[in-house]
Amino acid sequence: MLTQHYETAMRSLGLKATQFTLLQALSHTGEVSQGRLGEILAIDSTTLTRTLAIMERRGWMVSRSGEDRRERLVSLSKAGRVEYKRALPHWEKVQQELRARFGDKRWNELLNLTNQVAAEVTI
């Protein structure tokens, strides 16, 4: 349900929530291997590869081979940074609405629980 809420907010931009998440992650990590990006976000390889291909076609990210030819390094392009900055206010608005709806205490509990679940599942 939360994902659908974000999807609705991003729809007018022509952006999926997963694409925004990747834009956001890449804006924080800089250049990173596709494998590491998948680990950070707990996204399966197939979904990540498909979403990154769409983003690369749109010019939002660039990729190159690493030292090991099997390694693929990805980073935001200039257009990707622009897209992230364009979408960020929409994401922040949803965050503010949800925080107001849940209240600060419950919102923080939700974030903490989400982080705990993610940590347990990835172990």
PDB file of C-alpha atoms in Angstrom:
ATOM      1  CA  MET A   1       0.000   0.000   0.000  1.00  0.00           C
ATOM      2  CA  LEU A   2       2.843   2.397   0.779  1.00  0.00           C
ATOM      3  CA  THR A   3       4.455   1.704  -2.575  1.00  0.00           C
ATOM      4  CA  GLN A   4       1.167   2.479  -4.324  1.00  0.00           C
ATOM      5  CA  HIS A   5       1.018   5.792  -2.456  1.00  0.00           C
ATOM      6  CA  TYR A   6       4.472   6.718  -3.781  1.00  0.00           C
ATOM      7  CA  GLU A   7       3.588   5.423  -7.266  1.00  0.00           C
ATOM      8  CA  THR A   8       0.576   7.750  -7.349  1.00  0.00           C
ATOM      9  CA  ALA A   9       2.726  10.724  -6.351  1.00  0.00           C
ATOM     10  CA  MET A  10       5.326   9.944  -9.032  1.00  0.00           C
ATOM     11  CA  ARG A  11       2.884   9.079 -11.820  1.00  0.00           C
ATOM     12  CA  SER A  12       2.614  12.665 -13.068  1.00  0.00           C
ATOM     13  CA  LEU A  13       6.398  12.627 -13.573  1.00  0.00           C
ATOM     14  CA  GLY A  14       6.307   9.376 -15.536  1.00  0.00           C
ATOM     15  CA  LEU A  15       8.444   7.810 -12.835  1.00  0.00           C
ATOM     16  CA  LYS A  16       8.052   4.518 -10.970  1.00  0.00           C
ATOM     17  CA  ALA A  17       8.821   4.304  -7.269  1.00  0.00           C
ATOM     18  CA  THR A  18      11.606   1.794  -7.994  1.00  0.00           C
ATOM     19  CA  GLN A  19      13.182   4.218 -10.464  1.00  0.00           C
ATOM     20  CA  PHE A  20      13.083   7.009  -7.889  1.00  0.00           C
ATOM     21  CA  THR A  21      14.643   4.701  -5.305  1.00  0.00           C
ATOM     22  CA  LEU A  22      17.488   3.949  -7.710  1.00  0.00           C
ATOM     23  CA  LEU A  23      17.954   7.641  -8.543  1.00  0.00           C
ATOM     24  CA  GLN A  24      18.098   8.373  -4.829  1.00  0.00           C
ATOM     25  CA  ALA A  25      20.515   5.536  -4.067  1.00  0.00           C
ATOM     26  CA  LEU A  26      22.843   6.498  -6.915  1.00  0.00           C
ATOM     27  CA  SER A  27      22.779  10.132  -5.833  1.00  0.00           C
ATOM     28  CA  HIS A  28      24.134   8.991  -2.450  1.00  0.00           C
ATOM     29  CA  THR A  29      26.552   6.264  -3.539  1.00  0.00           C
ATOM     30  CA  GLY A  30      28.065   7.785  -6.637  1.00  0.00           C
ATOM     31  CA  GLU A  31      29.507   5.156  -8.948  1.00  0.00           C
ATOM     32  CA  VAL A  32      28.792   1.674  -7.604  1.00  0.00           C
ATOM     33  CA  SER A  33      28.786  -1.852  -8.944  1.00  0.00           C
ATOM     34  CA  GLN A  34      25.403  -3.168  -9.980  1.00  0.00           C
ATOM     35  CA  GLY A  35      25.861  -6.086  -7.582  1.00  0.00           C
ATOM     36  CA  ARG A  36      26.539  -3.787  -4.626  1.00  0.00           C
ATOM     37  CA  LEU A  37      23.583  -1.582  -5.557  1.00  0.00           C
ATOM     38  CA  GLY A  38      21.341  -4.652  -5.515  1.00  0.00           C
ATOM     39  CA  GLU A  39      22.694  -5.585  -2.082  1.00  0.00           C
ATOM     40  CA  ILE A  40      22.175  -2.086  -0.689  1.00  0.00           C
ATOM     41  CA  LEU A  41      18.561  -1.967  -1.871  1.00  0.00           C
ATOM     42  CA  ALA A  42      17.786  -5.694  -1.522  1.00  0.00           C
ATOM     43  CA  ILE A  43      16.572  -5.807  -5.129  1.00  0.00           C
ATOM     44  CA  ASP A  44      16.842  -9.026  -7.090  1.00  0.00           C
ATOM     45  CA  SER A  45      19.230  -9.033 -10.035  1.00  0.00           C
ATOM     46  CA  THR A  46      16.559  -9.425 -12.734  1.00  0.00           C
ATOM     47  CA  THR A  47      14.452  -6.497 -11.487  1.00  0.00           C
ATOM     48  CA  LEU A  48      17.526  -4.334 -11.021  1.00  0.00           C
ATOM     49  CA  THR A  49      18.905  -5.092 -14.493  1.00  0.00           C
ATOM     50  CA  ARG A  50      15.539  -4.376 -16.145  1.00  0.00           C
ATOM     51  CA  THR A  51      15.017  -1.100 -14.253  1.00  0.00           C
ATOM     52  CA  LEU A  52      18.579   0.107 -14.854  1.00  0.00           C
ATOM     53  CA  ALA A  53      18.208  -0.616 -18.585  1.00  0.00           C
ATOM     54  CA  ILE A  54      15.098   1.586 -18.717  1.00  0.00           C
ATOM     55  CA  MET A  55      16.894   4.333 -16.826  1.00  0.00           C
ATOM     56  CA  GLU A  56      19.921   4.115 -19.109  1.00  0.00           C
ATOM     57  CA  ARG A  57      17.698   4.386 -22.206  1.00  0.00           C
ATOM     58  CA  ARG A  58      16.169   7.523 -20.683  1.00  0.00           C
ATOM     59  CA  GLY A  59      19.648   8.922 -20.167  1.00  0.00           C
ATOM     60  CA  TRP A  60      19.394   8.996 -16.355  1.00  0.00           C
ATOM     61  CA  MET A  61      22.380   6.786 -15.689  1.00  0.00           C
ATOM     62  CA  VAL A  62      25.530   5.567 -17.312  1.00  0.00           C
ATOM     63  CA  SER A  63      27.313   2.271 -16.988  1.00  0.00           C
ATOM     64  CA  ARG A  64      30.734   0.915 -17.761  1.00  0.00           C
ATOM     65  CA  SER A  65      32.625  -2.300 -17.297  1.00  0.00           C
ATOM     66  CA  GLY A  66      34.741  -2.645 -14.186  1.00  0.00           C
ATOM     67  CA  GLU A  67      38.203  -4.159 -13.991  1.00  0.00           C
ATOM     68  CA  ASP A  68      36.555  -7.556 -14.078  1.00  0.00           C
ATOM     69  CA  ARG A  69      34.550  -7.674 -17.335  1.00  0.00           C
ATOM     70  CA  ARG A  70      31.657  -9.269 -15.426  1.00  0.00           C
ATOM     71  CA  GLU A  71      31.436  -6.240 -13.152  1.00  0.00           C
ATOM     72  CA  ARG A  72      29.160  -3.395 -14.258  1.00  0.00           C
ATOM     73  CA  LEU A  73      29.606   0.012 -12.640  1.00  0.00           C
ATOM     74  CA  VAL A  74      26.654   2.391 -12.689  1.00  0.00           C
ATOM     75  CA  SER A  75      26.264   6.065 -11.822  1.00  0.00           C
ATOM     76  CA  LEU A  76      23.849   8.923 -12.369  1.00  0.00           C
ATOM     77  CA  SER A  77      24.247  11.015 -15.476  1.00  0.00           C
ATOM     78  CA  LYS A  78      23.684  14.760 -15.460  1.00  0.00           C
ATOM     79  CA  ALA A  79      20.124  14.098 -16.698  1.00  0.00           C
ATOM     80  CA  GLY A  80      19.674  11.594 -13.862  1.00  0.00           C
ATOM     81  CA  ARG A  81      20.682  14.188 -11.281  1.00  0.00           C
ATOM     82  CA  VAL A  82      18.194  16.620 -12.834  1.00  0.00           C
ATOM     83  CA  GLU A  83      15.461  13.949 -12.754  1.00  0.00           C
ATOM     84  CA  TYR A  84      16.220  13.154  -9.123  1.00  0.00           C
ATOM     85  CA  LYS A  85      16.007  16.837  -8.145  1.00  0.00           C
ATOM     86  CA  ARG A  86      12.740  17.153 -10.077  1.00  0.00           C
ATOM     87  CA  ALA A  87      11.203  14.136  -8.318  1.00  0.00           C
ATOM     88  CA  LEU A  88      12.523  14.757  -4.813  1.00  0.00           C
ATOM     89  CA  PRO A  89       9.865  17.320  -3.795  1.00  0.00           C
ATOM     90  CA  HIS A  90       7.122  14.831  -4.760  1.00  0.00           C
ATOM     91  CA  TRP A  91       8.739  12.119  -2.627  1.00  0.00           C
ATOM     92  CA  GLU A  92       9.241  14.549   0.267  1.00  0.00           C
ATOM     93  CA  LYS A  93       5.578  15.553   0.098  1.00  0.00           C
ATOM     94  CA  VAL A  94       4.507  11.920   0.491  1.00  0.00           C
ATOM     95  CA  GLN A  95       6.946  11.529   3.387  1.00  0.00           C
ATOM     96  CA  GLN A  96       5.457  14.577   5.104  1.00  0.00           C
ATOM     97  CA  GLU A  97       1.885  13.386   4.522  1.00  0.00           C
ATOM     98  CA  LEU A  98       2.632   9.949   5.938  1.00  0.00           C
ATOM     99  CA  ARG A  99       4.486  11.378   8.925  1.00  0.00           C
ATOM    100  CA  ALA A 100       1.512  13.666   9.632  1.00  0.00           C
ATOM    101  CA  ARG A 101      -0.929  10.775   9.278  1.00  0.00           C
ATOM    102  CA  PHE A 102       1.036   8.414  11.551  1.00  0.00           C
ATOM    103  CA  GLY A 103       2.549  10.963  13.915  1.00  0.00           C
ATOM    104  CA  ASP A 104       6.261  11.281  14.584  1.00  0.00           C
ATOM    105  CA  LYS A 105       6.449   8.451  17.117  1.00  0.00           C
ATOM    106  CA  ARG A 106       4.643   5.867  15.002  1.00  0.00           C
ATOM    107  CA  TRP A 107       6.454   7.020  11.838  1.00  0.00           C
ATOM    108  CA  ASN A 108       9.848   6.543  13.500  1.00  0.00           C
ATOM    109  CA  GLU A 109       8.738   3.151  14.833  1.00  0.00           C
ATOM    110  CA  LEU A 110       7.728   2.155  11.292  1.00  0.00           C
ATOM    111  CA  LEU A 111      11.115   3.214   9.909  1.00  0.00           C
ATOM    112  CA  ASN A 112      12.967   1.369  12.670  1.00  0.00           C
ATOM    113  CA  LEU A 113      10.896  -1.774  12.155  1.00  0.00           C
ATOM    114  CA  THR A 114      11.470  -1.607   8.398  1.00  0.00           C
ATOM    115  CA  ASN A 115      15.233  -1.339   8.950  1.00  0.00           C
ATOM    116  CA  GLN A 116      15.170  -4.246  11.413  1.00  0.00           C
ATOM    117  CA  VAL A 117      13.219  -6.455   9.001  1.00  0.00           C
ATOM    118  CA  ALA A 118      15.586  -5.599   6.154  1.00  0.00           C
ATOM    119  CA  ALA A 119      18.615  -6.411   8.328  1.00  0.00           C
ATOM    120  CA  GLU A 120      17.138  -9.749   9.430  1.00  0.00           C
ATOM    121  CA  VAL A 121      16.080 -10.803   5.956  1.00  0.00           C
ATOM    122  CA  THR A 122      19.465 -10.025   4.391  1.00  0.00           C
ATOM    123  CA  ILE A 123      21.405 -12.044   7.004  1.00  0.00           C
TER     124      ILE A 123
END
